[in-house]
PDB file of C-alpha atoms in Angstrom:
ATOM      1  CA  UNK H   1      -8.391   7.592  -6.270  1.00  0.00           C
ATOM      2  CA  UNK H   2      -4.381   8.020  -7.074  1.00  0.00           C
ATOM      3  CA  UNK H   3      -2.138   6.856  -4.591  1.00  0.00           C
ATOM      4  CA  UNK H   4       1.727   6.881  -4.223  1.00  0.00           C
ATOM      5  CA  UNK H   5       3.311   5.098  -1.987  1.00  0.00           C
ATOM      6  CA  UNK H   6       7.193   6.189  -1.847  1.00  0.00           C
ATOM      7  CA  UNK H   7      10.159   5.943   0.395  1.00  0.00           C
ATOM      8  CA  UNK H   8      13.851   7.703   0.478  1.00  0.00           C
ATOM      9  CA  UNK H   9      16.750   7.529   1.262  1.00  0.00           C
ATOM     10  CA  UNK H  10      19.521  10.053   2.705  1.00  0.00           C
ATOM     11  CA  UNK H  11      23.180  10.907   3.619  1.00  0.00           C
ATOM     12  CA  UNK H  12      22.049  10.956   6.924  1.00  0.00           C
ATOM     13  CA  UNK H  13      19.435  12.104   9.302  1.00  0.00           C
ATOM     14  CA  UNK H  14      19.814  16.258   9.635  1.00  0.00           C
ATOM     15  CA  UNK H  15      17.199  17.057   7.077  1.00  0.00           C
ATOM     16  CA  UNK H  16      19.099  20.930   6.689  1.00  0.00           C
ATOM     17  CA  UNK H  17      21.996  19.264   5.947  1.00  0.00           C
ATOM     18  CA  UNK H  18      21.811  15.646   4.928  1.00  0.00           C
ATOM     19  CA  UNK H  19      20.332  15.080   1.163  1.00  0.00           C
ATOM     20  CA  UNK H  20      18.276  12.793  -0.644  1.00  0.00           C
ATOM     21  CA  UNK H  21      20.218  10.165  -2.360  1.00  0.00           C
ATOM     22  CA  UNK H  22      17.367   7.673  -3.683  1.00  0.00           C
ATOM     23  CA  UNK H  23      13.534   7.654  -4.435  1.00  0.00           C
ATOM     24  CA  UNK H  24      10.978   5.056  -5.067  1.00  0.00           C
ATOM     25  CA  UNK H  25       7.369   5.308  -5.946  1.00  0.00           C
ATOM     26  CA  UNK H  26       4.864   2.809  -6.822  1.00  0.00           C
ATOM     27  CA  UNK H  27       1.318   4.166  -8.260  1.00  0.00           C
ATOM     28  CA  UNK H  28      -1.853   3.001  -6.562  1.00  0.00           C
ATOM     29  CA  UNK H  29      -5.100   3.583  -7.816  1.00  0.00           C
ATOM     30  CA  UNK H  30      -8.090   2.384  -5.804  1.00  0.00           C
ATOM     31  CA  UNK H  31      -5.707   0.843  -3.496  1.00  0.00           C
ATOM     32  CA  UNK H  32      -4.547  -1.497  -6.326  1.00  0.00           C
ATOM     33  CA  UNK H  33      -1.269  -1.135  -8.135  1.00  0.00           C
ATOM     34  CA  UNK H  34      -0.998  -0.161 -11.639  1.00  0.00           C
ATOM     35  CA  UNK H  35       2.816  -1.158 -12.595  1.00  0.00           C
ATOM     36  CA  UNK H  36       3.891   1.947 -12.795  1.00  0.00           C
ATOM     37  CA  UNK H  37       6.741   3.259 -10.433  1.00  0.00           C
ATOM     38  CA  UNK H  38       9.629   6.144  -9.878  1.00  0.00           C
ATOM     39  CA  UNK H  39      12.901   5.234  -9.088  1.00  0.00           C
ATOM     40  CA  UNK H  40      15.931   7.729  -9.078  1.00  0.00           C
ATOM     41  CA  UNK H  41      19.368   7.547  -7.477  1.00  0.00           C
ATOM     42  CA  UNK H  42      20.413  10.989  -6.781  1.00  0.00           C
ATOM     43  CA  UNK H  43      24.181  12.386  -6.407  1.00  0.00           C
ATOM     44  CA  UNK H  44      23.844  14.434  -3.148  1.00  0.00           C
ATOM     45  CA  UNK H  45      26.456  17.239  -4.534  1.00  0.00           C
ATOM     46  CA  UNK H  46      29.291  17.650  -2.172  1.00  0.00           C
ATOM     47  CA  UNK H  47      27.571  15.702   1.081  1.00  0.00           C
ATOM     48  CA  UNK H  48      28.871  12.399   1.423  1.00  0.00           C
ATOM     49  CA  UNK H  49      27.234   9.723   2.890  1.00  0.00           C
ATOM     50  CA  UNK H  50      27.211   8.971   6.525  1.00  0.00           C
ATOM     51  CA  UNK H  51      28.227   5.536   7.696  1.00  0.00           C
ATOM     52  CA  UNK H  52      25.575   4.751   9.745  1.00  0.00           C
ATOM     53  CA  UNK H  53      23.145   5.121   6.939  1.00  0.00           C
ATOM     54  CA  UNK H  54      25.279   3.566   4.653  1.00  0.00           C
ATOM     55  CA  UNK H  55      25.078   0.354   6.892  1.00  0.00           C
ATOM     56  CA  UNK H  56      21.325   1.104   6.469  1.00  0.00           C
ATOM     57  CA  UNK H  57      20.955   1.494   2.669  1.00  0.00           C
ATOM     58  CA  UNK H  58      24.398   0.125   1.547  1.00  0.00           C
ATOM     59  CA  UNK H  59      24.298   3.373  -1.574  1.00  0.00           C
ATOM     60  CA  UNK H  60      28.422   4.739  -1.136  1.00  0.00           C
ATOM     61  CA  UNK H  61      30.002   8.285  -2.303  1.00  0.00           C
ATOM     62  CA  UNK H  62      31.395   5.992  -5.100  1.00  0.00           C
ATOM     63  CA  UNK H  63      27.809   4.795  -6.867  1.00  0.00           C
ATOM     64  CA  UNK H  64      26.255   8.176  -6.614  1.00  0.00           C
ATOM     65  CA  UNK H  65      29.063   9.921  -8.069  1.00  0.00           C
ATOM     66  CA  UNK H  66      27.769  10.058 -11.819  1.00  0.00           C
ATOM     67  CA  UNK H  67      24.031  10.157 -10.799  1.00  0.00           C
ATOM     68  CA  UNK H  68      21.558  13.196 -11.557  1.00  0.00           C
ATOM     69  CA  UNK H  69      21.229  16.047  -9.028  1.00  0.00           C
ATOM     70  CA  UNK H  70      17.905  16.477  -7.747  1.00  0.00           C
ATOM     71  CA  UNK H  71      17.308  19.518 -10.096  1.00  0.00           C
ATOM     72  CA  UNK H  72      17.905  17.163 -13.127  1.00  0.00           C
ATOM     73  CA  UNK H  73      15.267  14.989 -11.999  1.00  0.00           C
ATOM     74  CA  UNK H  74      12.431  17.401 -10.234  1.00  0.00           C
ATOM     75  CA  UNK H  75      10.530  17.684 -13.236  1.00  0.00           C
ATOM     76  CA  UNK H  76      10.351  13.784 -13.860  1.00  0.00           C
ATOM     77  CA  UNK H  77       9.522  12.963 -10.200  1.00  0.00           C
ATOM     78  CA  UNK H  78       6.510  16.589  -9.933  1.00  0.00           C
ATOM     79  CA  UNK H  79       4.996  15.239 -12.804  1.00  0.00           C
ATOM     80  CA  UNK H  80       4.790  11.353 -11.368  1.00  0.00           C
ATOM     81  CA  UNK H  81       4.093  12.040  -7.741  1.00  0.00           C
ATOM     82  CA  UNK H  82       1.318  15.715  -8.626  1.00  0.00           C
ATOM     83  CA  UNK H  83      -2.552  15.008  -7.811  1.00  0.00           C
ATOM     84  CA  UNK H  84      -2.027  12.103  -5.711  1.00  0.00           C
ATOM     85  CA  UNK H  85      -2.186  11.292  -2.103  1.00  0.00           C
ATOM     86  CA  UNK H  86       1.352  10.581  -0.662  1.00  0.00           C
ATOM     87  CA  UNK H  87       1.287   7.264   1.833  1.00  0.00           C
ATOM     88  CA  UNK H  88       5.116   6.910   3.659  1.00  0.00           C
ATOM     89  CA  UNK H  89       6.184   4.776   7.058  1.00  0.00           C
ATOM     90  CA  UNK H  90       7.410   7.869   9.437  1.00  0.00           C
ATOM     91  CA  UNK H  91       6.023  10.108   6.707  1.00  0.00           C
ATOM     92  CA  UNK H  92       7.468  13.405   8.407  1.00  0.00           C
ATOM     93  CA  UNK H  93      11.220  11.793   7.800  1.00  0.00           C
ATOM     94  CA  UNK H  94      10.867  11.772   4.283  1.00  0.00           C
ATOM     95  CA  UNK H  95       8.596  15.214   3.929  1.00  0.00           C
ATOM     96  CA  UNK H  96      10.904  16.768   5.519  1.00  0.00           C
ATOM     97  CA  UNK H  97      13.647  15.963   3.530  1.00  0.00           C
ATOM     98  CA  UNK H  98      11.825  16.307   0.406  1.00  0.00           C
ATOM     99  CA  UNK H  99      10.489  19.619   1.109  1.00  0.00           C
ATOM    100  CA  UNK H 100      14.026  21.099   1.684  1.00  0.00           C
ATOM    101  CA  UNK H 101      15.482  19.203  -1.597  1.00  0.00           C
ATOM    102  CA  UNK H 102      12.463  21.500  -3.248  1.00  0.00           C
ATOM    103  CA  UNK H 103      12.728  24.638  -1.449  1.00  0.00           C
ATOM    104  CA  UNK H 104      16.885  24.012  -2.687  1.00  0.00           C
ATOM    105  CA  UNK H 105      15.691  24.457  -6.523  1.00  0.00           C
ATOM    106  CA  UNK H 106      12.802  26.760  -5.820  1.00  0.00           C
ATOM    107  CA  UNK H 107       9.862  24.398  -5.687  1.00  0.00           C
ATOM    108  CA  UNK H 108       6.662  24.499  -3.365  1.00  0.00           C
ATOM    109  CA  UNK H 109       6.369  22.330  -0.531  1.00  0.00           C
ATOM    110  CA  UNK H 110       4.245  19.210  -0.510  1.00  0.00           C
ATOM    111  CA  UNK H 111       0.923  20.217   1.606  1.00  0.00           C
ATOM    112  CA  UNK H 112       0.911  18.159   4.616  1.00  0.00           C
ATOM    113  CA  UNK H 113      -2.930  17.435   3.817  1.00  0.00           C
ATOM    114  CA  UNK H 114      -1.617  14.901   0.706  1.00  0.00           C
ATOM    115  CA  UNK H 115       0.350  13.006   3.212  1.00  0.00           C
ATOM    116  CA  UNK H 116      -0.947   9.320   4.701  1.00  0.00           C
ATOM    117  CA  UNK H 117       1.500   8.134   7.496  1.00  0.00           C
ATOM    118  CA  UNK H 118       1.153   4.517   8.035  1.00  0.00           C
ATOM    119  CA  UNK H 119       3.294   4.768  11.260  1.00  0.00           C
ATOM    120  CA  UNK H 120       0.516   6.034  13.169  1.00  0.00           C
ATOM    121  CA  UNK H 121      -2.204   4.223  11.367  1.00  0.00           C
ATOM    122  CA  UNK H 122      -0.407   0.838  12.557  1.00  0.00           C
ATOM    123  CA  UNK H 123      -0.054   2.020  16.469  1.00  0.00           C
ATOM    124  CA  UNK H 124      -3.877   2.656  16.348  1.00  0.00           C
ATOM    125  CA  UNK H 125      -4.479  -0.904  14.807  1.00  0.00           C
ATOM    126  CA  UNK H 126      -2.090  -2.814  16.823  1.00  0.00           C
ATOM    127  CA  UNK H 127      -1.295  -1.111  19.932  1.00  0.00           C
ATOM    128  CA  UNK H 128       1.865  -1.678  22.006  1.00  0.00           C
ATOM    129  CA  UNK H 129       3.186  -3.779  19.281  1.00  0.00           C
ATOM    130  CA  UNK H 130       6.223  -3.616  16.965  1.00  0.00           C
ATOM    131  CA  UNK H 131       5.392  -1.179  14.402  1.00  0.00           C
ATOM    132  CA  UNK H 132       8.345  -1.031  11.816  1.00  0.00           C
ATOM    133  CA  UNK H 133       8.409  -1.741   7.873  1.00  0.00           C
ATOM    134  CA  UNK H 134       9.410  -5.180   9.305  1.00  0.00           C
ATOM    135  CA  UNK H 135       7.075  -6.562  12.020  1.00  0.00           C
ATOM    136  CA  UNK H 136       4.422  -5.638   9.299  1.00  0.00           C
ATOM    137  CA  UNK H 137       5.924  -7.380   7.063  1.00  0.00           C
ATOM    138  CA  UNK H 138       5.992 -10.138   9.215  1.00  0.00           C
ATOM    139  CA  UNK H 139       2.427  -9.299  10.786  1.00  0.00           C
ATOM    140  CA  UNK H 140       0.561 -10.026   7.568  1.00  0.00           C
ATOM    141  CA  UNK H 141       2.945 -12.667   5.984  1.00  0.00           C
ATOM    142  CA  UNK H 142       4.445 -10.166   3.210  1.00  0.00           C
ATOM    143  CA  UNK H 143       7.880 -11.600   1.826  1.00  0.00           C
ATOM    144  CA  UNK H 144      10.758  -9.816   2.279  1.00  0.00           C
ATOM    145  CA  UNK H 145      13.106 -12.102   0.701  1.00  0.00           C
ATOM    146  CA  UNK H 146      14.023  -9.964  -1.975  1.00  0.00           C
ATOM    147  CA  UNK H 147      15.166  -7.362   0.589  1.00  0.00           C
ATOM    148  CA  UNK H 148      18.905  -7.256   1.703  1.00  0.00           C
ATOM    149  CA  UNK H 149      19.179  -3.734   3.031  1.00  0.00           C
ATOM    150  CA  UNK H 150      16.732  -0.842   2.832  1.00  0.00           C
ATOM    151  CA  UNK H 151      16.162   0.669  -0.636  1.00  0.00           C
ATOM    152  CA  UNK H 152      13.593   2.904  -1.386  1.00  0.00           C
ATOM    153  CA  UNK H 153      11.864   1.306  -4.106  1.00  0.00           C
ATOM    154  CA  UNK H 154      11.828  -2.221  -2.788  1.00  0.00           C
ATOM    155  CA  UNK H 155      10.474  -0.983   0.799  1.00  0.00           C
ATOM    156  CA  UNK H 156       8.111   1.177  -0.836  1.00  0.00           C
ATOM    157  CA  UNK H 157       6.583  -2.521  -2.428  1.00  0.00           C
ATOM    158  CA  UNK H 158       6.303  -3.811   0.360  1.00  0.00           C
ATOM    159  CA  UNK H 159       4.617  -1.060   2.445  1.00  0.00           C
ATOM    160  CA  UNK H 160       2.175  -0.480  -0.704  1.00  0.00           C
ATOM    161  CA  UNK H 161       1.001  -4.665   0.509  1.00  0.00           C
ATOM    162  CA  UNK H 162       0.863  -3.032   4.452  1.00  0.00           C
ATOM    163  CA  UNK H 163      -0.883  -0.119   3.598  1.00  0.00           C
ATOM    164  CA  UNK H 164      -3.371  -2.233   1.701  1.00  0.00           C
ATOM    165  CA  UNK H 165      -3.528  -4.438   4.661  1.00  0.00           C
ATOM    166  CA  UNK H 166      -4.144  -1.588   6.924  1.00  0.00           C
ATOM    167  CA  UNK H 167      -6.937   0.075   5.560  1.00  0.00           C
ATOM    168  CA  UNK H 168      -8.614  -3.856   5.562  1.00  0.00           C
ATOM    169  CA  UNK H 169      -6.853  -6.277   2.915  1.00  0.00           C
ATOM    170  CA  UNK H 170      -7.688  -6.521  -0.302  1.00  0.00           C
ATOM    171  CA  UNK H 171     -11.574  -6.969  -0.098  1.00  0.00           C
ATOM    172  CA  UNK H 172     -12.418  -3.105  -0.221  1.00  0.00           C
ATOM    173  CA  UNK H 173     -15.799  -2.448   2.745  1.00  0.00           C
ATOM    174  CA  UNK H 174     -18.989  -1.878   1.590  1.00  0.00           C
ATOM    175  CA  UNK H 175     -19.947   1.442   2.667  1.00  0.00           C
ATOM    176  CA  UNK H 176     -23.497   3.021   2.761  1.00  0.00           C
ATOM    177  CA  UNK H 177     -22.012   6.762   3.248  1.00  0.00           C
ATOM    178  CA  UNK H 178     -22.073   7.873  -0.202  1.00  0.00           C
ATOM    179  CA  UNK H 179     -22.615  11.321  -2.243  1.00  0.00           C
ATOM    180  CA  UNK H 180     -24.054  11.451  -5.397  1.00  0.00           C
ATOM    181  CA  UNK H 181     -21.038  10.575  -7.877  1.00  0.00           C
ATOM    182  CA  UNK H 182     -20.840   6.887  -6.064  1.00  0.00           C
ATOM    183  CA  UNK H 183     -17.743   7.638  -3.468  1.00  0.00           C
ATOM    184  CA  UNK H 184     -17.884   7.108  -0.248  1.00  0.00           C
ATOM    185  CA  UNK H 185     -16.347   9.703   2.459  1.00  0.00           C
ATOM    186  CA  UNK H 186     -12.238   8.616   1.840  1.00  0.00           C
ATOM    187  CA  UNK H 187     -13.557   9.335  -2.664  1.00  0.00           C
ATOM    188  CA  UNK H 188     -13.020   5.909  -3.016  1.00  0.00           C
ATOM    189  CA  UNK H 189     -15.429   4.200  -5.740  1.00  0.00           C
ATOM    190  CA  UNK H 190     -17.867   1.783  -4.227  1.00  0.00           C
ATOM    191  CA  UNK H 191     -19.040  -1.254  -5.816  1.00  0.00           C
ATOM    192  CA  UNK H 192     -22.670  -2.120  -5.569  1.00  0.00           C
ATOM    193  CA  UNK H 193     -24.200  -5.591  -4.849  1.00  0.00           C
ATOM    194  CA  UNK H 194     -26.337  -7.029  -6.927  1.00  0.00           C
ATOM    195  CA  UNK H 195     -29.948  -6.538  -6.699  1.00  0.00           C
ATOM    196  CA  UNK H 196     -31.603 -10.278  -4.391  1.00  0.00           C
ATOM    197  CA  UNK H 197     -33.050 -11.929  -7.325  1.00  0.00           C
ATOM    198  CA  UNK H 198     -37.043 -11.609  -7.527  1.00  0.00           C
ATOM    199  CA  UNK H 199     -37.907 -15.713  -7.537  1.00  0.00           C
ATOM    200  CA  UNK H 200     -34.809 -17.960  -6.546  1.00  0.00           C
ATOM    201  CA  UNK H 201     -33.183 -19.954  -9.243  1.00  0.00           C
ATOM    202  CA  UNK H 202     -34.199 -23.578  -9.727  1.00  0.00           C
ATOM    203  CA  UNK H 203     -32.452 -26.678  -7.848  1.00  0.00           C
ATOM    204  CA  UNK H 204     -30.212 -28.158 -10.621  1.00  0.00           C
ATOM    205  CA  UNK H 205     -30.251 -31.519  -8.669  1.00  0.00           C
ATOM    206  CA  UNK H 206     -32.522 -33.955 -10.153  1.00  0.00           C
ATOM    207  CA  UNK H 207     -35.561 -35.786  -7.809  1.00  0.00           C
ATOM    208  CA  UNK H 208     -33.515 -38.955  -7.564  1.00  0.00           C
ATOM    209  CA  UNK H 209     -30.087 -37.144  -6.306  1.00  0.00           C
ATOM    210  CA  UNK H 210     -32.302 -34.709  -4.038  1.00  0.00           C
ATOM    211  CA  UNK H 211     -33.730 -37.932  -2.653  1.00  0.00           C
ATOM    212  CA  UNK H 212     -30.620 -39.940  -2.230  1.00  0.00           C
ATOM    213  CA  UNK H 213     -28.953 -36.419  -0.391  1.00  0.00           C
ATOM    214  CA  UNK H 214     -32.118 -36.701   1.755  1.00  0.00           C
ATOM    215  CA  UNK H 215     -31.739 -40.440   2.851  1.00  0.00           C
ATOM    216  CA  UNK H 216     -27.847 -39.644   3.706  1.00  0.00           C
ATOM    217  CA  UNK H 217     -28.902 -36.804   5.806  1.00  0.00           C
ATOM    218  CA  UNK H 218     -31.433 -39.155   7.843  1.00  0.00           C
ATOM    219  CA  UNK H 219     -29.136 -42.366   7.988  1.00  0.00           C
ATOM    220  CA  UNK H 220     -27.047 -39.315  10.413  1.00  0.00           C
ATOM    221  CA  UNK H 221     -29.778 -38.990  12.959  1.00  0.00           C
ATOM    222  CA  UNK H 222     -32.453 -36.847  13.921  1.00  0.00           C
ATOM    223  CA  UNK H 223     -29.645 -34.662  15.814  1.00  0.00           C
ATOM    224  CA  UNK H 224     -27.822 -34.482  13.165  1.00  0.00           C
ATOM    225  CA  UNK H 225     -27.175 -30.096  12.233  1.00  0.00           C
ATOM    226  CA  UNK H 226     -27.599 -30.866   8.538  1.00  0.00           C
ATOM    227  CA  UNK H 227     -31.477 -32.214   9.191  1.00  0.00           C
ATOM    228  CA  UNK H 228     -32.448 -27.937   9.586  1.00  0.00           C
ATOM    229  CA  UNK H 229     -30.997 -27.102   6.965  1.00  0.00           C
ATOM    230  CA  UNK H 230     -32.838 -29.205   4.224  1.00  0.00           C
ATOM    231  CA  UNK H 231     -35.276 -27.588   1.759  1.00  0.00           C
ATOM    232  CA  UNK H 232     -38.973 -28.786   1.945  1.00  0.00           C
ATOM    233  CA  UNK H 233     -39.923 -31.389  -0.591  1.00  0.00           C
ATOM    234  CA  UNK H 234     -41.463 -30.078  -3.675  1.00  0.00           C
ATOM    235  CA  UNK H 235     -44.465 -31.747  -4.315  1.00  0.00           C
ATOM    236  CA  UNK H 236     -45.007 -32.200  -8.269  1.00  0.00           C
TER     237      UNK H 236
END
């Protein structure tokens, strides 16, 4: 299964108004990440950049002025971001803007049904508790050093780790809910355990170290949790 996990950022907050100004992607597939990534800066045309956000983000008027427009880079960031699922942190904030930087250059709208919001996915997991980029982050020991302010290619890094932390760390669940092509219900690919072998292999110890583990065990006492635990002696 292809994932994305992106972020943006904007001029400002008014998605009818404001503009994108930078995107970051980083490719998932099976919940592991492949190296590849999208990362554009974007010149927002004649909307400049609101100083709140630029004490969020830190991008100024000045750096996007020779950037692309987002119609110089739509083709580049359809082909990178088409047939996957989307996963964003307050995924409506950044659909929304998205969707009206496409409807600007005559583009469909992403389908809501592609998009995973972690926001929500967090508040079920850890109810009542801090549930920005950052008290993840924190919550499951990611490190943010690298981060001075928001950018949307380092946060979406580091909420690709949360999001694989979410859905239950890197040790993907055994499920028994498959179909017939070996997915489970969410098309992700199971992996099967091995078949329990038939006869169980034989004890590489050799009779004097299996006797010499068996005196240690008694010189600990008959109360000892170890003494249940011992194999019975193999006469021959």
């Amino acid at each position: 299964m292809r994932e994305i996990v992106f972020d943006t950022e904007t001029t400002g907050l008014d998605f009818e108004q404001d503009r994108v100004i930078e995107i970051g992607g980083i490719e998932l597939w099976n919940h592991i990440p492949t190296g590849r990534e999208f990362h554009k800066f974007i010149r927002p045309d004649a909307r400049k950049v609101d100083p709140a956000a630029f004490d969020i983000h830190g991008i100024s008027d000045d750096f996007l002025k020779d950037k692309p427009v987002f119609a110089e880079i739509v083709d580049e960031f359809a082909e990178f971001f088409e047939g996957a699922a989307l996963i964003a942190h307050n995924a409506a904030f950044d659909i929304r803007f998205l969707n009206a930087e496409l409807a600007r250059v005559g583009r469909p709208a992403i389908p809501p049904g592609l998009v995973i919001d972690t926001l929500p996915m967090a508040r079920r997991k850890f109810p009542m508790a801090p549930a920005t980029l950052d008290a993840l982050c924190s919550r499951f020991s990611i490190d943010t050093t690298k981060r001075d302010k928001h950018g949307a290619l380092v946060d979406s890094e580091l909420l690709a780790q949360v999001y694989i932390e979410l859905i239950g760390g890197r040790q993907s669940a055994l499920r028994l809910d498959m179909d017939n092509d070996g997915l489970n219900d969410r098309g992700v690919e199971i992996v099967h355990c091995a078949a329990k072998r038939p006869v169980p292999l034989p004890p590489r110890l050799s009779a004097a170290e299996d006797e010499a583990h068996r005196r240690f065990i008694a010189s600990l006492g008959e109360g000892a949790a170890w003494t249940a635990h011992l194999p019975p002696v193999v006469e021959g």
